[in-house]
Short mmCIF file of C-alpha atoms in Angstrom, two decimals:
data_model
loop_
_atom_site.label_atom_id
_atom_site.label_comp_id
_atom_site.label_asym_id
_atom_site.label_seq_id
_atom_site.Cartn_x
_atom_site.Cartn_y
_atom_site.Cartn_z
CA MET O 286 -0.01 0.18 -0.18
CA PHE O 287 1.00 3.74 -0.72
CA GLY O 288 -0.62 7.07 -0.75
CA GLY O 289 -0.34 10.52 0.23
CA ALA O 290 -2.38 13.18 1.70
CA SER O 291 -2.75 17.49 1.11
CA TRP O 292 -3.97 19.89 3.00
CA GLN O 293 -4.32 23.24 1.63
CA TYR O 294 -3.69 25.71 4.73
CA ASN O 295 -4.69 28.87 2.49
CA ASP O 296 -4.59 29.91 -1.17
CA ARG O 297 -0.82 30.04 -1.10
CA LEU O 298 0.44 27.74 1.52
CA THR O 299 0.04 23.70 1.19
CA PHE O 300 1.59 20.86 3.31
CA LEU O 301 1.95 17.52 1.89
CA ALA O 302 2.81 14.18 3.41
CA GLU O 303 2.81 10.88 1.56
CA TYR O 304 3.82 7.17 2.82
CA SER O 305 5.82 4.79 0.33
CA PRO O 306 7.26 1.63 1.92
CA ASP O 307 9.64 0.91 -1.24
CA LEU O 308 13.00 0.05 0.36
CA TYR O 309 14.80 0.77 -2.82
CA THR O 310 17.16 -2.41 -2.72
CA ALA O 311 18.46 -1.92 -5.95
CA GLU O 312 19.21 1.50 -5.97
CA SER O 313 20.47 1.02 -2.47
CA VAL O 314 23.12 -1.48 -4.00
CA ASN O 315 24.70 0.47 -7.37
CA ASP O 316 24.23 4.03 -6.35
CA SER O 317 24.71 4.40 -2.40
CA PHE O 318 20.91 5.27 -1.76
CA ARG O 319 19.61 5.02 1.41
CA VAL O 320 16.47 4.88 2.95
CA LYS O 321 15.63 5.35 6.40
CA SER O 322 11.92 5.86 6.55
CA PRO O 323 8.90 5.23 4.78
CA PHE O 324 7.19 8.69 5.01
CA ASN O 325 8.00 11.86 2.84
CA PHE O 326 6.92 15.57 4.01
CA GLY O 327 6.73 18.96 1.96
CA ALA O 328 5.50 22.70 2.31
CA GLN O 329 4.54 24.20 -1.11
CA TYR O 330 4.05 28.17 -1.99
CA ARG O 331 2.28 29.67 -4.34
CA PHE O 332 3.44 32.98 -5.67
CA ARG O 333 1.48 35.59 -7.07
CA ASN O 334 2.45 35.12 -10.69
CA GLY O 335 1.96 31.54 -10.37
CA SER O 336 4.93 30.07 -9.92
CA GLN O 337 5.63 27.12 -6.66
CA LEU O 338 8.47 26.91 -4.48
CA THR O 339 8.42 23.58 -2.96
CA ALA O 340 10.52 22.33 -0.04
CA SER O 341 10.89 18.57 1.05
CA TYR O 342 12.53 15.86 3.74
CA LEU O 343 12.32 12.54 1.91
CA TYR O 344 13.66 9.02 2.83
CA GLY O 345 14.58 10.51 6.51
CA THR O 346 17.78 10.85 4.60
CA SER O 347 17.60 14.22 2.08
CA LEU O 348 16.29 17.76 1.90
CA GLY O 349 14.91 18.70 -1.13
CA LEU O 350 13.95 22.16 -2.92
CA THR O 351 11.87 23.12 -5.88
CA TYR O 352 11.29 25.80 -7.87
CA SER O 353 8.76 25.91 -10.75
CA TYR O 354 7.83 27.95 -13.14
CA PHE O 355 4.64 28.21 -15.46
CA VAL O 356 4.74 29.84 -18.56
CA ASN O 357 1.70 30.52 -21.49
CA PRO O 358 2.84 30.24 -24.59
CA ARG O 359 -0.03 32.59 -25.96
CA LYS O 360 0.20 35.43 -23.59
CA ALA O 361 3.81 37.14 -23.75
CA VAL O 362 6.67 37.85 -20.75
CA THR O 363 5.95 41.58 -22.47
CA PRO O 364 2.39 42.07 -23.90
CA GLY O 365 1.68 44.15 -26.71
CA GLY O 366 4.76 45.19 -28.75
CA GLN O 367 7.94 47.37 -28.21
CA GLY O 368 8.96 47.95 -31.65
CA ALA O 369 9.00 51.05 -33.96
CA ALA O 370 5.18 51.97 -35.43
CA PRO O 371 4.73 51.57 -38.84
CA PRO O 372 4.85 54.33 -41.02
CA PRO O 373 1.28 56.02 -41.78
CA LEU O 374 0.28 56.14 -45.07
CA ARG O 375 0.44 59.47 -46.65
CA PRO O 376 -2.45 60.88 -48.80
CA GLU O 377 -2.56 60.25 -52.34
CA SER O 378 -1.67 63.81 -53.25
CA GLN O 379 0.88 64.13 -51.22
CA VAL O 380 2.50 60.96 -53.22
CA ALA O 381 1.70 62.24 -56.35
CA ALA O 382 3.43 65.36 -55.55
CA ALA O 383 6.47 64.15 -54.37
CA THR O 384 7.15 61.41 -57.35
CA ALA O 385 5.54 64.12 -59.97
CA ASN O 386 9.13 65.08 -61.48
CA SER O 387 11.01 62.37 -59.65
CA SER O 388 13.04 59.68 -61.99
CA ASN O 389 12.88 55.70 -61.30
CA GLY O 390 16.26 55.83 -59.82
CA ASP O 391 14.94 58.95 -57.01
CA ILE O 392 11.98 56.77 -57.05
CA ARG O 393 13.61 53.58 -56.83
CA ALA O 394 16.27 55.13 -53.67
CA ARG O 395 13.97 56.34 -51.60
CA MET O 396 11.84 52.92 -51.35
CA GLN O 397 15.03 51.22 -50.68
CA SER O 398 16.26 53.78 -47.71
CA ALA O 399 12.60 53.41 -46.22
CA LEU O 400 12.80 49.31 -46.60
CA ASP O 401 16.50 49.62 -44.77
CA GLN O 402 14.87 51.11 -41.92
CA GLU O 403 11.88 48.55 -41.28
CA GLY O 404 14.58 45.58 -41.29
CA LEU O 405 13.68 44.62 -45.15
CA ARG O 406 16.24 44.53 -47.75
CA LEU O 407 15.17 45.18 -51.50
CA VAL O 408 16.69 42.89 -54.15
CA TYR O 409 14.54 42.77 -57.03
CA LEU O 410 12.05 45.35 -58.93
CA SER O 411 10.22 45.49 -61.39
CA ASP O 412 7.41 47.04 -63.05
CA SER O 413 4.97 46.71 -65.90
CA GLY O 414 1.41 49.29 -66.59
CA ASP O 415 -0.13 49.38 -63.52
CA THR O 416 1.80 46.94 -61.21
CA VAL O 417 4.75 47.32 -59.12
CA ARG O 418 6.55 43.71 -58.25
CA VAL O 419 9.44 43.62 -55.62
CA GLY O 420 11.35 41.27 -53.50
CA VAL O 421 12.35 41.51 -50.34
CA GLU O 422 14.52 39.40 -47.59
CA ASN O 423 13.04 39.74 -43.98
CA ASN O 424 15.58 40.18 -41.75
CA ARG O 425 13.40 41.79 -38.50
CA TYR O 426 10.27 40.35 -38.17
CA GLY O 427 9.10 37.08 -36.99
CA GLN O 428 6.13 36.88 -38.89
CA ALA O 429 5.95 37.05 -42.33
CA ALA O 430 2.93 38.86 -42.81
CA GLN O 431 4.35 41.84 -40.69
CA ALA O 432 7.08 42.13 -43.40
CA LEU O 433 4.95 41.98 -45.92
CA GLY O 434 2.23 44.83 -44.31
CA ARG O 435 5.75 47.11 -43.57
CA THR O 436 6.48 46.72 -47.98
CA ALA O 437 2.94 47.27 -48.99
CA ARG O 438 2.85 50.74 -46.91
CA VAL O 439 6.60 51.70 -48.18
CA LEU O 440 5.39 51.14 -51.59
CA VAL O 441 2.33 53.16 -51.16
CA ASN O 442 4.42 56.34 -49.81
CA THR O 443 7.41 55.91 -52.48
CA GLU O 444 5.52 54.94 -56.03
CA PRO O 445 3.52 56.86 -58.22
CA PRO O 446 -0.57 57.13 -57.74
CA GLN O 447 -0.65 55.27 -61.06
CA ALA O 448 1.28 51.78 -59.72
CA GLU O 449 -2.24 49.95 -58.67
CA HIS O 450 -1.16 46.88 -57.59
CA PHE O 451 1.83 45.68 -55.70
CA ASP O 452 3.15 42.28 -56.11
CA ILE O 453 5.76 41.56 -53.01
CA ALA O 454 7.68 38.53 -52.89
CA LEU O 455 9.06 37.18 -49.62
CA MET O 456 12.56 35.81 -50.89
CA SER O 457 15.83 33.87 -49.21
CA ASN O 458 19.07 34.24 -50.41
CA GLY O 459 17.69 35.75 -53.51
CA VAL O 460 15.12 32.47 -54.25
CA PRO O 461 11.65 34.08 -54.44
CA LEU O 462 9.22 31.71 -52.09
CA SER O 463 5.69 33.33 -52.53
CA ALA O 464 4.05 36.32 -53.69
CA VAL O 465 1.00 38.75 -52.39
CA ARG O 466 -0.78 40.98 -54.51
CA VAL O 467 -1.99 43.96 -52.62
CA ASN O 468 -4.03 46.62 -53.78
CA ARG O 469 -3.18 50.16 -53.13
CA ASP O 470 -6.98 51.36 -52.98
CA ASP O 471 -7.61 48.53 -50.17
CA LEU O 472 -4.64 49.51 -48.40
CA TYR O 473 -6.37 53.17 -47.99
CA GLU O 474 -9.73 51.91 -47.37
CA LEU O 475 -8.95 49.38 -44.66
CA GLU O 476 -5.92 51.11 -42.92
CA HIS O 477 -8.21 52.37 -40.01
CA ASP O 478 -10.77 49.76 -40.32
CA PRO O 479 -11.59 47.60 -37.43
CA ASP O 480 -11.66 44.67 -39.38
CA ASN O 481 -8.95 45.65 -41.50
CA ALA O 482 -7.20 41.98 -40.89
CA TRP O 483 -9.52 39.37 -42.16
CA ARG O 484 -10.52 41.81 -44.79
CA SER O 485 -7.27 42.29 -46.16
CA PHE O 486 -6.40 38.67 -46.26
CA ALA O 487 -9.47 38.02 -47.78
CA ARG O 488 -8.58 40.54 -50.61
CA ALA O 489 -4.84 39.82 -50.71
CA GLU O 490 -4.09 37.06 -53.70
CA ILE O 491 -1.51 34.49 -52.99
CA SER O 492 0.75 33.08 -55.40
CA ASP O 493 3.77 31.15 -56.75
CA THR O 494 6.90 33.53 -57.46
CA LEU O 495 8.25 32.02 -61.03
CA PRO O 496 7.61 34.65 -63.05
CA LEU O 497 10.33 36.82 -60.49
CA VAL O 498 13.09 34.67 -61.21
CA GLN O 499 12.96 35.84 -65.28
CA GLY O 500 14.89 39.00 -64.18
CA GLY O 501 14.59 42.04 -62.47
CA PHE O 502 17.29 41.60 -59.82
CA LEU O 503 19.10 45.04 -58.82
CA THR O 504 22.76 45.23 -59.60
CA ASP O 505 23.34 46.22 -56.44
CA ALA O 506 21.86 43.49 -54.37
CA TYR O 507 24.36 41.43 -55.39
CA PRO O 508 27.06 40.59 -53.88
CA HIS O 509 25.90 40.84 -50.45
CA PHE O 510 27.80 40.13 -47.07
CA SER O 511 26.14 39.84 -43.89
CA TYR O 512 27.63 38.64 -40.32
CA ARG O 513 26.62 37.84 -36.97
CA PHE O 514 28.27 38.05 -33.79
CA GLY O 515 27.91 36.79 -30.13
CA PRO O 516 27.30 34.82 -27.27
CA TYR O 517 26.03 31.00 -27.35
CA LEU O 518 25.13 28.24 -24.57
CA ASN O 519 24.85 24.74 -25.06
CA PHE O 520 23.46 22.41 -22.71
CA SER O 521 23.61 18.57 -22.16
CA PHE O 522 21.56 16.72 -19.92
CA PHE O 523 20.93 13.48 -17.93
CA ASP O 524 24.63 12.40 -18.10
CA PRO O 525 24.94 9.96 -14.67
CA ASP O 526 27.97 11.70 -13.67
CA ASP O 527 26.58 15.25 -13.88
CA PRO O 528 23.09 15.35 -14.92
CA LEU O 529 23.30 19.13 -16.21
CA ARG O 530 26.49 20.34 -18.34
CA TYR O 531 26.69 23.43 -20.08
CA GLU O 532 28.77 25.25 -22.76
CA LEU O 533 29.49 29.02 -22.96
CA GLY O 534 31.42 30.55 -25.71
CA ALA O 535 31.46 33.22 -28.51
CA ALA O 536 30.32 32.64 -32.14
CA LEU O 537 30.65 34.09 -35.59
CA ALA O 538 28.75 33.61 -38.38
CA LEU O 539 29.91 34.72 -42.00
CA ASP O 540 27.81 34.71 -45.17
CA TYR O 541 28.54 35.71 -48.81
CA THR O 542 26.02 35.76 -51.71
CA PRO O 543 27.64 36.63 -54.68
CA SER O 544 24.61 35.65 -56.76
CA PRO O 545 20.82 34.84 -56.13
CA GLY O 546 20.65 31.14 -54.60
CA LEU O 547 24.16 30.50 -53.71
CA THR O 548 26.00 31.23 -50.43
CA PHE O 549 29.35 30.63 -49.36
CA SER O 550 28.81 30.55 -45.08
CA THR O 551 31.24 29.89 -42.09
CA GLY O 552 30.16 29.39 -38.59
CA LEU O 553 33.15 29.22 -35.73
CA ARG O 554 32.54 28.97 -32.39
CA GLN O 555 35.40 29.58 -28.89
CA PRO O 556 34.23 28.08 -25.62
CA ILE O 557 34.99 30.17 -23.05
CA LEU O 558 33.14 28.36 -19.76
CA SER O 559 32.50 24.71 -20.14
CA THR O 560 31.78 21.30 -18.48
CA LEU O 561 31.30 19.35 -21.25
CA ASP O 562 34.41 18.56 -22.06
CA ASP O 563 34.68 17.46 -18.03
CA SER O 564 32.93 14.44 -19.17
CA THR O 565 35.51 11.55 -19.66
CA ARG O 566 32.01 8.25 -19.95
CA PRO O 567 33.53 6.24 -22.73
CA SER O 568 30.82 5.26 -25.15
CA ASN O 569 29.85 1.32 -25.03
CA SER O 570 27.61 1.26 -28.24
CA THR O 571 27.88 -1.61 -30.89
CA LEU O 572 27.25 1.06 -33.65
CA PRO O 573 29.60 3.18 -35.31
CA HIS O 574 30.05 6.29 -33.17
CA VAL O 575 28.35 8.76 -34.69
CA ARG O 576 26.76 10.66 -32.02
CA SER O 577 28.03 8.61 -28.77
CA ASP O 578 31.40 10.43 -28.76
CA TRP O 579 30.18 14.16 -28.27
CA ASN O 580 32.37 14.10 -25.26
CA ILE O 581 35.64 13.56 -27.21
CA TYR O 582 34.89 16.64 -29.68
CA ALA O 583 34.19 18.74 -26.13
CA ARG O 584 37.44 17.72 -24.87
CA GLU O 585 39.58 17.65 -28.17
CA SER O 586 38.46 20.90 -29.47
CA ASN O 587 38.70 24.85 -29.25
CA LEU O 588 38.44 27.16 -31.31
CA ARG O 589 35.66 25.10 -33.99
CA ILE O 590 34.69 25.42 -37.53
CA GLU O 591 31.31 24.43 -37.08
CA HIS O 592 30.28 24.69 -40.49
CA MET O 593 31.97 26.13 -43.59
CA THR O 594 29.55 25.47 -46.62
CA ALA O 595 28.79 26.48 -50.43
CA GLU O 596 25.01 26.32 -51.12
CA TYR O 597 23.00 27.04 -54.08
CA MET O 598 18.96 27.02 -53.70
CA TRP O 599 16.84 27.92 -56.72
CA ARG O 600 13.46 26.56 -58.13
CA PRO O 601 13.23 23.68 -60.20
CA GLY O 602 9.37 24.37 -61.46
CA LYS O 603 6.35 25.35 -60.28
CA ASP O 604 5.64 24.43 -56.30
CA LEU O 605 9.37 22.63 -56.62
CA TYR O 606 12.34 24.22 -54.46
CA ALA O 607 15.76 22.49 -54.37
CA ARG O 608 19.28 23.09 -52.32
CA THR O 609 22.83 21.76 -52.96
CA THR O 610 25.34 22.03 -50.13
CA LEU O 611 28.90 20.87 -50.20
CA GLY O 612 31.41 20.67 -47.27
CA TYR O 613 31.46 20.54 -43.91
CA LEU O 614 28.17 20.68 -43.08
CA GLU O 615 27.79 20.63 -39.27
CA THR O 616 30.18 19.62 -36.01
CA MET O 617 30.63 15.99 -36.67
CA PHE O 618 30.35 15.18 -40.30
CA GLY O 619 30.79 17.23 -43.79
CA GLY O 620 30.32 16.23 -47.26
CA LEU O 621 27.66 16.80 -50.21
CA SER O 622 23.64 17.35 -49.15
CA THR O 623 21.08 17.61 -52.27
CA GLU O 624 17.12 18.00 -51.06
CA VAL O 625 14.01 18.86 -53.16
CA LEU O 626 10.80 19.67 -52.07
CA TRP O 627 7.30 19.70 -53.01
CA TYR O 628 5.40 22.26 -51.62
CA PRO O 629 1.94 23.50 -53.07
CA ASN O 630 1.01 27.31 -52.07
CA ASN O 631 -1.88 26.81 -50.55
CA SER O 632 -1.37 23.08 -49.59
CA ARG O 633 -1.00 21.28 -46.25
CA LEU O 634 1.07 18.97 -47.06
CA ALA O 635 4.18 18.91 -48.12
CA LEU O 636 6.78 16.41 -49.66
CA GLY O 637 10.10 16.36 -50.01
CA ALA O 638 13.79 13.83 -50.35
CA GLU O 639 16.90 14.21 -49.17
CA ALA O 640 19.85 12.59 -49.93
CA ASN O 641 23.73 12.66 -48.03
CA TYR O 642 27.04 11.58 -48.62
CA VAL O 643 29.08 12.08 -45.51
CA ALA O 644 32.87 11.57 -43.70
CA GLN O 645 32.88 11.85 -40.29
CA ARG O 646 35.26 15.06 -39.21
CA ASP O 647 38.17 15.06 -36.68
CA PHE O 648 37.52 15.25 -33.01
CA ASP O 649 39.00 19.06 -33.31
CA VAL O 650 36.47 20.14 -35.58
CA LEU O 651 38.78 21.75 -38.08
CA PHE O 652 39.47 20.37 -41.49
CA GLY O 653 40.64 16.98 -41.04
CA PHE O 654 37.90 13.96 -41.75
CA GLN O 655 37.99 10.29 -39.98
CA ASP O 656 37.57 6.71 -41.67
CA TYR O 657 34.08 6.18 -41.25
CA ASN O 658 32.07 7.23 -44.07
CA VAL O 659 28.02 6.96 -44.78
CA PHE O 660 25.37 7.41 -47.58
CA THR O 661 22.18 8.73 -45.91
CA GLY O 662 18.75 9.98 -46.96
CA HIS O 663 15.23 10.50 -46.05
CA VAL O 664 11.90 10.80 -48.15
CA SER O 665 9.56 13.19 -45.84
CA ALA O 666 5.95 14.17 -45.55
CA TYR O 667 4.85 17.24 -43.61
CA TYR O 668 0.73 18.16 -42.95
CA ASP O 669 -0.24 21.48 -41.10
CA LEU O 670 -2.77 19.63 -38.54
CA PRO O 671 -5.94 21.92 -37.26
CA GLY O 672 -5.67 23.73 -33.88
CA GLU O 673 -2.00 24.72 -34.55
CA TYR O 674 -0.58 21.38 -34.86
CA HIS O 675 2.29 20.13 -36.80
CA ALA O 676 3.19 16.44 -37.77
CA GLN O 677 6.37 15.52 -39.90
CA VAL O 678 7.71 11.89 -40.75
CA ASP O 679 11.19 11.16 -41.99
CA VAL O 680 11.75 7.51 -43.00
CA GLY O 681 15.10 6.29 -44.54
CA ARG O 682 18.72 5.84 -43.60
CA TYR O 683 20.58 7.60 -40.84
CA LEU O 684 23.92 7.99 -39.81
CA ALA O 685 24.79 4.53 -38.48
CA GLY O 686 23.64 2.87 -41.69
CA ASP O 687 20.11 1.71 -39.93
CA ASN O 688 17.15 2.30 -41.55
CA GLY O 689 13.37 3.43 -40.32
CA ALA O 690 11.44 6.56 -39.72
CA THR O 691 11.15 9.42 -37.47
CA PHE O 692 7.50 10.72 -36.37
CA ALA O 693 7.47 14.11 -34.92
CA LEU O 694 4.15 16.57 -33.75
CA ASP O 695 4.81 19.90 -33.01
CA ARG O 696 2.24 22.60 -31.41
CA GLU O 697 3.43 26.24 -33.23
CA PHE O 698 1.21 29.23 -31.39
CA ASN O 699 0.81 31.65 -33.64
CA ASN O 700 3.49 34.21 -32.09
CA GLY O 701 6.11 31.51 -32.71
CA PHE O 702 6.53 29.78 -29.45
CA LYS O 703 6.76 25.77 -30.57
CA VAL O 704 6.73 22.88 -28.16
CA GLY O 705 6.95 19.23 -29.57
CA ALA O 706 8.29 15.45 -29.58
CA PHE O 707 9.82 13.35 -31.67
CA PHE O 708 10.93 9.70 -31.31
CA THR O 709 12.54 7.34 -34.45
CA LEU O 710 12.41 3.47 -34.66
CA THR O 711 15.09 1.79 -37.03
CA ASN O 712 16.27 -1.97 -37.60
CA VAL O 713 18.63 -1.38 -34.44
CA SER O 714 17.34 -3.58 -31.92
CA SER O 715 17.06 -2.41 -28.31
CA GLU O 716 19.77 -4.34 -27.13
CA GLU O 717 22.08 -2.91 -29.76
CA PHE O 718 20.94 0.61 -29.44
CA GLY O 719 21.65 0.18 -25.51
CA GLU O 720 20.35 2.79 -22.96
CA GLY O 721 17.21 4.09 -23.56
CA SER O 722 16.28 1.28 -26.40
CA PHE O 723 15.29 3.97 -29.02
CA ASP O 724 15.71 7.77 -29.58
CA LYS O 725 13.23 10.41 -28.29
CA GLY O 726 12.99 13.80 -27.00
CA ILE O 727 11.18 16.56 -26.75
CA ARG O 728 11.96 20.11 -28.30
CA LEU O 729 11.16 24.09 -27.64
CA GLU O 730 11.68 27.10 -29.62
CA ILE O 731 11.19 30.29 -27.87
CA PRO O 732 10.99 33.35 -30.22
CA ILE O 733 13.27 36.45 -28.64
CA SER O 734 10.21 38.86 -29.50
CA TRP O 735 8.19 36.77 -27.15
CA LEU O 736 10.57 37.32 -24.24
CA THR O 737 11.30 41.00 -25.07
CA GLY O 738 8.37 42.66 -26.90
CA ARG O 739 10.54 43.86 -29.98
CA PRO O 740 10.40 41.96 -33.39
CA SER O 741 13.02 39.82 -33.42
CA ARG O 742 13.66 36.61 -36.26
CA ASN O 743 15.89 35.12 -33.06
CA LYS O 744 14.79 32.09 -31.43
CA ILE O 745 16.19 30.10 -28.14
CA ALA O 746 15.49 26.55 -29.15
CA GLN O 747 16.47 23.32 -27.43
CA THR O 748 15.81 19.62 -27.73
CA ILE O 749 16.05 17.78 -24.78
CA ARG O 750 16.87 13.65 -25.01
CA PRO O 751 17.29 10.87 -22.15
CA VAL O 752 20.32 9.78 -23.99
CA LEU O 753 22.06 10.35 -27.05
CA ARG O 754 23.19 7.64 -28.51
CA ASP O 755 24.36 6.50 -32.19
CA GLY O 756 21.02 4.59 -33.78
CA GLY O 757 18.17 6.91 -35.35
CA ALA O 758 21.07 10.03 -35.86
CA ARG O 759 20.26 11.98 -38.39
CA LEU O 760 22.18 14.57 -40.22
CA ASN O 761 21.94 18.54 -38.88
CA VAL O 762 21.99 20.16 -42.45
CA ARG O 763 21.50 24.14 -42.15
CA ASN O 764 18.84 25.62 -44.51
CA ARG O 765 16.53 22.60 -45.01
CA LEU O 766 13.77 23.73 -47.49
CA TYR O 767 10.77 23.21 -45.37
CA GLY O 768 11.66 25.31 -42.53
CA VAL O 769 13.11 28.02 -45.33
CA THR O 770 9.39 28.28 -47.05
CA ARG O 771 6.75 27.46 -44.59
CA GLU O 772 6.39 31.50 -43.61
CA ALA O 773 5.33 32.32 -47.07
CA ARG O 774 3.22 29.40 -47.80
CA ALA O 775 -0.62 30.46 -47.35
CA GLN O 776 -1.70 28.19 -44.36
CA ASP O 777 1.31 30.48 -42.26
CA LEU O 778 0.43 33.58 -43.29
CA SER O 779 -3.42 33.31 -42.67
CA ARG O 780 -2.20 32.27 -39.06
CA GLY O 781 0.26 35.70 -38.58
CA TRP O 782 -1.81 37.74 -40.71
CA GLY O 783 -3.22 39.91 -37.65
CA ARG O 784 0.37 41.26 -37.80
CA PHE O 785 -0.11 42.73 -41.31
CA TRP O 786 -1.18 46.24 -40.10
CA ARG O 787 1.40 46.12 -36.92
#
């Protein structure tokens, strides 16, 4: 028999008691765990912000202290927005007067400057009759719809009145993802309409963007160079010797795009404070050590080349996207990765295929390779389910040469907050896999904007596995096509369209 009881003293304080006759015999032998009493006691206090602090006395031998903080993904830490307000629409008469005697070069310069202030990079521009077509890269907003809305306002304020329609394409490294047609008259009519979000979405036309690739790229948009520098933080969980390990350091990322679709990229990391390299537990895996030697990588590396790649993305045809990446693809593997994705604009379903030939990198994470190489690849299906849920299935060959499938289910809130779980089953038996039996874990993504209230495309991402083994290990290649293209598809735009006017 076992059981427990709780007494709620008041709205904030609760006392707990528990009876558990388990003697923990096996744990006492292996881990020097001692039980002197079957009774456990605790007190729990609930703070005004909903968090809880619990103090406990366990087994007659141990004291415990637990702090729990609860978050609602729909409710941001900083409610409302703290970013700059969008530019108001200028009266049509003022726009006409400002553009009457302006050359196309002057109009373009003003447009480019205004878009830069909004965190948007103009890479494509063409016009025919009453239609202006632009392609922009969104460097600031977590919701693509907000980038579209800011672009539309800039076009209304800078283009002459005879431009009645705006085709705005969302781009990634010069590759068009999708286009949205917005009418000038609709923007004026709906700017202050209480129901302008759904009304403007109903009038917008979302389509493919293949006509854009036939010309119109700005000559000064390429080559383009960008860099990012800042701290990074890595965690490792559930090591029996130390259940929480960490690594803090500095990261530098460099990207050079000489022409649309082609990008040379490098990522460097320099650890500063780390306990990852303190781990000396050897891997006992009977499979090729494609992941389980992570602690050797941590010990034998200092300045690391996290990736160094040449990547080319392009559009083979309508609803199709393709990618080829060559180089040091991730921390542990380098080689060649190719991918193709079929993703109709108004479809909930997307299908993809990926093939990779890779070799394992040296433990110093610089330029050398080890003797192990492998062909790996998957076919994938992605589906947007109702209720903000998203499912993904990947079937194929993994890094250790095993074959199987990975199943994932995530809930993705409109503000970008994401939580999900996954598991992988392959032809590796639970005995061969080792502790844990099969690969599984949970993952969490928190947008920086959810924490700060300021627009940002950065996210804090963490995957937590109970154990990291070699079975079911997949290549961590950057810029997989589904993740790049999804934000610009009709389903995602509809969910975030409430920010079109922000």
